[in-house]
Backbone as CSV, one residue per row, in Angstrom:
resi,resn,N_x,N_y,N_z,CA_x,CA_y,CA_z,C_x,C_y,C_z
1,MET,117.991,-22.140,112.767,118.249,-21.237,113.863,118.319,-22.049,115.157
2,PRO,119.414,-21.924,115.879,119.514,-22.628,117.152,118.431,-22.161,118.117
3,THR,117.798,-23.128,118.775,116.716,-22.850,119.713,116.924,-23.691,120.964
4,LEU,116.768,-23.060,122.112,116.926,-23.747,123.393,115.652,-23.564,124.201
5,THR,115.083,-24.665,124.688,113.898,-24.607,125.530,114.311,-24.713,126.990
6,MET,113.712,-23.876,127.811,113.974,-23.911,129.256,112.652,-23.850,130.011
7,ALA,112.661,-24.431,131.197,111.489,-24.346,132.064,111.541,-23.021,132.812
8,SER,110.363,-22.459,133.094,110.293,-21.226,133.877,109.015,-21.266,134.714
9,PRO,108.881,-20.356,135.679,107.651,-20.319,136.475,106.399,-19.969,135.671
10,ILE,106.578,-19.466,134.466,105.433,-19.104,133.630,105.322,-20.006,132.392
11,GLY,105.916,-21.185,132.481,105.840,-22.153,131.390,107.158,-22.311,130.668
12,ASP,107.197,-23.277,129.774,108.392,-23.493,128.966,108.609,-22.309,128.039
13,LEU,109.870,-21.890,127.931,110.243,-20.781,127.058,111.276,-21.272,126.055
14,ALA,111.122,-20.885,124.808,112.063,-21.252,123.755,112.802,-19.999,123.296
15,LEU,114.099,-20.001,123.470,114.964,-18.898,123.037,115.514,-19.222,121.655
16,VAL,115.496,-18.240,120.766,115.953,-18.441,119.391,117.126,-17.501,119.120
17,GLU,118.177,-18.060,118.556,119.373,-17.284,118.193,119.521,-17.256,116.682
18,THR,119.866,-16.081,116.165,120.170,-15.927,114.746,121.406,-15.054,114.625
19,ASP,122.425,-15.554,113.987,123.647,-14.790,113.738,124.200,-14.139,115.001
20,GLY,124.240,-14.898,116.101,124.858,-14.400,117.325,124.018,-13.415,118.121
21,GLN,122.701,-13.360,117.858,121.807,-12.476,118.600,120.517,-13.215,118.925
22,ILE,119.905,-12.866,120.063,118.604,-13.422,120.391,117.580,-12.714,119.497
23,THR,116.782,-13.504,118.788,115.800,-12.922,117.873,114.361,-13.271,118.242
24,ALA,114.182,-14.203,119.163,112.817,-14.545,119.573,112.823,-15.242,120.922
25,LEU,111.726,-15.067,121.631,111.421,-15.829,122.837,109.954,-16.205,122.696
26,LYS,109.697,-17.510,122.729,108.340,-18.010,122.515,107.967,-18.945,123.661
27,TRP,106.674,-19.061,123.913,106.207,-20.012,124.906,106.073,-21.376,124.253
28,GLY,106.510,-22.426,124.970,106.396,-23.799,124.494,107.763,-24.420,124.291
29,LYS,107.745,-25.689,123.987,108.985,-26.426,123.729,109.286,-26.350,122.251
30,SER,110.573,-26.079,121.936,110.884,-25.897,120.535,112.259,-26.402,120.133
31,GLY,113.147,-26.668,121.053,114.463,-27.144,120.661,115.360,-27.347,121.857
32,ALA,116.473,-28.025,121.605,117.439,-28.305,122.666,118.855,-27.989,122.202
33,ASP,118.982,-26.995,121.329,120.306,-26.604,120.862,121.044,-25.868,121.970
34,LYS,122.351,-25.958,121.930,123.149,-25.232,122.918,124.210,-24.436,122.172
35,SER,124.294,-23.188,122.517,125.351,-22.316,122.020,125.737,-21.447,123.204
36,PRO,126.905,-20.834,123.173,127.263,-19.969,124.302,126.215,-18.888,124.571
37,LEU,125.650,-18.296,123.523,124.655,-17.244,123.718,123.369,-17.800,124.323
38,LEU,122.883,-18.911,123.827,121.651,-19.486,124.365,121.833,-19.926,125.813
39,ILE,122.992,-20.464,126.141,123.283,-20.860,127.527,123.316,-19.619,128.417
40,GLU,123.911,-18.539,127.949,123.954,-17.291,128.724,122.557,-16.696,128.873
41,ALA,121.762,-16.733,127.818,120.392,-16.215,127.895,119.579,-17.023,128.903
42,GLN,119.734,-18.334,128.890,119.035,-19.170,129.865,119.489,-18.819,131.280
43,ALA,120.787,-18.655,131.483,121.303,-18.308,132.818,120.743,-16.961,133.285
44,GLN,120.682,-15.979,132.379,120.151,-14.673,132.772,118.656,-14.763,133.083
45,LEU,117.902,-15.519,132.306,116.478,-15.676,132.604,116.269,-16.398,133.932
46,GLU,117.073,-17.429,134.200,116.962,-18.124,135.488,117.270,-17.173,136.643
47,ALA,118.285,-16.322,136.485,118.617,-15.338,137.527,117.492,-14.324,137.686
48,TYR,116.880,-13.904,136.593,115.736,-12.993,136.644,114.593,-13.626,137.433
49,PHE,114.254,-14.863,137.102,113.150,-15.533,137.796,113.489,-15.800,139.262
50,ALA,114.769,-15.951,139.581,115.196,-16.147,140.971,115.233,-14.828,141.737
51,GLY,115.096,-13.715,141.042,115.090,-12.398,141.678,116.466,-11.776,141.855
52,SER,117.478,-12.332,141.205,118.831,-11.796,141.374,119.351,-11.036,140.154
53,LEU,118.551,-10.876,139.128,118.945,-10.118,137.935,117.879,-9.079,137.656
54,THR,118.288,-7.830,137.502,117.326,-6.759,137.258,117.396,-6.195,135.841
55,GLN,118.436,-6.539,135.105,118.566,-6.034,133.735,119.294,-7.067,132.893
56,PHE,118.732,-7.366,131.729,119.353,-8.332,130.828,120.473,-7.666,130.043
57,ASP,121.513,-8.437,129.799,122.659,-7.954,129.037,122.967,-8.989,127.958
58,LEU,122.168,-8.958,126.911,122.288,-9.920,125.825,122.187,-9.194,124.489
59,PRO,122.905,-9.665,123.483,122.705,-9.081,122.152,121.364,-9.547,121.599
60,MET,120.527,-8.589,121.243,119.191,-8.908,120.727,118.957,-8.155,119.427
61,ALA,118.227,-8.790,118.542,117.882,-8.182,117.256,116.415,-8.444,116.973
62,PRO,115.533,-7.598,117.516,114.114,-7.793,117.221,113.821,-7.454,115.761
63,ALA,113.127,-8.354,115.100,112.742,-8.118,113.707,111.585,-7.139,113.666
64,GLY,111.405,-6.523,112.541,110.252,-5.658,112.357,110.617,-4.331,111.742
65,SER,109.611,-3.491,111.666,109.759,-2.164,111.068,110.636,-1.268,111.950
66,GLU,110.939,-0.105,111.434,111.683,0.878,112.212,110.916,1.239,113.488
67,LEU,109.597,1.379,113.379,108.788,1.666,114.562,108.889,0.523,115.563
68,GLN,108.775,-0.717,115.101,108.873,-1.879,115.993,110.194,-1.848,116.754
69,ARG,111.266,-1.621,116.041,112.589,-1.604,116.692,112.729,-0.428,117.652
70,SER,112.161,0.732,117.316,112.269,1.884,118.219,111.420,1.672,119.475
71,VAL,110.267,1.039,119.342,109.443,0.725,120.514,110.172,-0.294,121.386
72,CYS,110.776,-1.303,120.783,111.542,-2.287,121.556,112.697,-1.616,122.298
73,ALA,113.394,-0.709,121.655,114.492,0.006,122.318,113.970,0.834,123.487
74,ALA,112.831,1.484,123.309,112.249,2.294,124.389,111.818,1.409,125.555
75,MET,111.254,0.244,125.271,110.834,-0.662,126.342,112.033,-1.157,127.148
76,CYS,113.149,-1.360,126.476,114.359,-1.830,127.172,114.891,-0.802,128.159
77,GLN,114.490,0.440,128.017,114.956,1.500,128.918,114.115,1.608,130.190
78,ILE,113.027,0.868,130.287,112.157,0.933,131.462,112.727,0.018,132.538
79,PRO,113.099,0.567,133.684,113.705,-0.254,134.741,112.731,-1.273,135.326
80,LEU,113.273,-2.343,135.833,112.490,-3.359,136.514,111.686,-2.716,137.634
81,GLY,110.436,-3.103,137.758,109.571,-2.568,138.801,108.851,-1.290,138.419
82,GLU,109.152,-0.758,137.237,108.481,0.450,136.757,107.647,0.110,135.532
83,THR,106.679,0.959,135.255,105.834,0.770,134.077,105.701,2.102,133.349
84,ARG,105.213,2.018,132.129,104.847,3.174,131.333,103.520,2.842,130.667
85,THR,102.867,3.837,130.126,101.645,3.592,129.362,101.959,3.647,127.870
86,TYR,101.018,3.123,127.101,101.150,3.237,125.648,101.270,4.713,125.281
87,GLY,100.495,5.563,125.958,100.545,7.000,125.711,101.898,7.606,126.028
88,ASP,102.538,7.143,127.113,103.879,7.628,127.448,104.855,7.358,126.309
89,LEU,104.818,6.120,125.802,105.732,5.774,124.699,105.352,6.515,123.429
90,ALA,104.050,6.702,123.210,103.602,7.449,122.028,104.159,8.861,122.058
91,GLN,104.082,9.497,123.217,104.604,10.857,123.347,106.123,10.875,123.179
92,GLN,106.800,9.921,123.794,108.259,9.845,123.700,108.732,9.662,122.267
93,LEU,108.021,8.820,121.512,108.450,8.481,120.158,107.746,9.291,119.075
94,GLY,106.758,10.103,119.466,106.036,10.913,118.492,105.187,10.098,117.540
95,LYS,104.583,9.032,118.059,103.748,8.149,117.246,102.407,7.963,117.939
96,PRO,101.372,7.525,117.225,100.064,7.297,117.851,100.117,6.127,118.846
97,ALA,99.341,6.244,119.922,99.319,5.198,120.950,98.899,3.848,120.375
98,GLN,97.974,3.855,119.402,97.535,2.598,118.800,98.701,1.893,118.107
99,ALA,99.557,2.645,117.427,100.725,2.057,116.766,101.704,1.498,117.793
100,ILE,101.821,2.179,118.920,102.685,1.696,119.999,102.130,0.372,120.527
101,GLY,100.816,0.301,120.727,100.180,-0.926,121.197,100.407,-2.087,120.247
102,GLN,100.307,-1.824,118.961,100.538,-2.876,117.971,101.994,-3.332,117.999
103,ALA,102.914,-2.391,118.162,104.334,-2.749,118.226,104.634,-3.554,119.492
104,CYS,104.011,-3.177,120.600,104.191,-3.948,121.838,103.677,-5.367,121.646
105,GLY,102.509,-5.497,121.038,101.930,-6.809,120.793,102.744,-7.655,119.832
106,GLY,103.529,-7.011,118.981,104.367,-7.725,118.027,105.788,-7.944,118.502
107,ASN,106.075,-7.612,119.754,107.419,-7.796,120.308,107.845,-9.259,120.165
108,PRO,108.904,-9.542,119.408,109.310,-10.930,119.203,110.134,-11.511,120.359
109,ILE,110.527,-10.657,121.320,111.399,-11.135,122.401,110.837,-10.692,123.759
110,PRO,109.602,-11.124,124.083,109.022,-10.700,125.358,109.882,-11.138,126.541
111,ILE,109.665,-10.530,127.647,110.408,-10.658,128.906,111.760,-9.981,128.757
112,LEU,112.603,-10.440,127.819,113.906,-9.802,127.617,113.722,-8.360,127.154
113,ILE,112.772,-8.134,126.280,112.317,-6.792,125.918,110.963,-6.655,126.622
114,PRO,110.916,-5.886,127.709,109.809,-5.968,128.666,108.508,-5.270,128.261
115,CYS,107.830,-5.819,127.265,106.545,-5.266,126.845,105.491,-5.398,127.944
116,HIS,105.710,-6.296,128.890,104.759,-6.441,129.999,104.745,-5.204,130.893
117,ARG,105.733,-4.340,130.789,105.803,-3.117,131.585,105.008,-1.966,130.965
118,ILE,104.342,-2.218,129.847,103.549,-1.189,129.181,102.076,-1.431,129.505
119,LEU,101.434,-0.399,130.046,100.039,-0.493,130.478,99.158,0.436,129.654
120,ALA,97.874,0.133,129.638,96.903,1.041,129.042,96.692,2.212,130.000
121,ALA,96.111,3.280,129.523,95.882,4.465,130.359,94.984,4.165,131.551
122,ASN,94.060,3.227,131.387,93.118,2.933,132.466,93.014,1.443,132.764
123,GLY,94.109,0.715,132.628,94.090,-0.718,132.912,95.390,-1.365,132.506
124,LEU,95.371,-2.678,132.503,96.591,-3.426,132.206,96.967,-3.419,130.734
125,GLY,95.994,-3.295,129.841,96.290,-3.466,128.425,96.372,-4.955,128.129
126,GLY,96.946,-5.313,127.027,97.013,-6.715,126.631,98.380,-7.328,126.845
127,PHE,98.460,-8.611,126.551,99.735,-9.331,126.580,99.566,-10.573,125.733
128,SER,100.462,-10.767,124.780,100.301,-11.864,123.831,101.083,-13.110,124.213
129,GLY,101.872,-13.068,125.270,102.672,-14.224,125.640,102.021,-15.095,126.690
130,GLY,102.516,-16.315,126.808,102.038,-17.225,127.836,100.549,-17.432,127.758
131,ILE,99.879,-17.209,128.901,98.419,-17.340,128.917,97.775,-15.958,128.959
132,GLY,98.446,-15.009,128.332,97.882,-13.675,128.173,98.046,-12.805,129.400
133,ILE,96.982,-12.116,129.764,97.038,-11.104,130.815,97.501,-11.689,132.146
134,GLU,97.187,-12.953,132.428,97.641,-13.573,133.674,99.163,-13.642,133.723
135,THR,99.783,-13.879,132.598,101.243,-13.895,132.541,101.789,-12.495,132.779
136,LYS,101.160,-11.487,132.197,101.583,-10.102,132.414,101.500,-9.754,133.896
137,VAL,100.392,-10.113,134.541,100.221,-9.842,135.969,101.309,-10.551,136.773
138,TRP,101.594,-11.797,136.435,102.638,-12.543,137.150,103.981,-11.816,137.027
139,LEU,104.333,-11.401,135.817,105.618,-10.722,135.593,105.683,-9.405,136.363
140,LEU,104.617,-8.634,136.344,104.604,-7.357,137.074,104.719,-7.588,138.578
141,ARG,104.031,-8.571,139.092,104.150,-8.888,140.525,105.560,-9.340,140.856
142,HIS,106.111,-10.178,140.019,107.483,-10.675,140.219,108.480,-9.504,140.284
143,GLU,108.226,-8.482,139.495,109.131,-7.329,139.435,108.828,-6.273,140.495
144,GLY,107.844,-6.518,141.342,107.531,-5.555,142.397,106.651,-4.423,141.950
145,ALA,105.968,-4.586,140.847,105.058,-3.551,140.363,103.610,-3.888,140.733
146,ALA,103.427,-4.771,141.722,102.090,-5.241,142.080,101.224,-4.122,142.625
147,GLY,101.813,-3.065,143.203,101.021,-1.950,143.708,100.172,-1.322,142.627
148,LEU,100.584,-1.463,141.394,99.828,-0.910,140.275,98.583,-1.730,139.970
149,LEU,98.533,-2.948,140.499,97.459,-3.855,140.160,96.314,-3.818,141.160
150,ILE,96.462,-3.062,142.213,95.434,-3.022,143.258,94.375,-1.989,142.916
């Protein structure tokens, strides 16, 4: 699987392509492959971090169960600067909040599929990417959702 590593304000990110779709984004160095899709994904992430891109437009194929894919699709509908709770997604999808939390934690394409925009009912909730909750806070502040953190 072609993999491209790029530097970002939250650490090195490795983008993974499978069959013409982004299938993973991981923290760390993992490869230096170049394909038109990986180059475009890097350009969109750089624009996002520069503050000039508010919505990603990339073909993505998150692996997982039907629930995982439906949670990922729902997260992609949350606009930059906005958040939802696990309970909000649970109600929207008709599933238990705990299952939504597990699906968010299993998101294979964080940032591009914005699981960082999902909060617990009474706090930030978790985040499995980067250095954990600090990365989630950084992403929310970057997107202008910092008012939620006060």
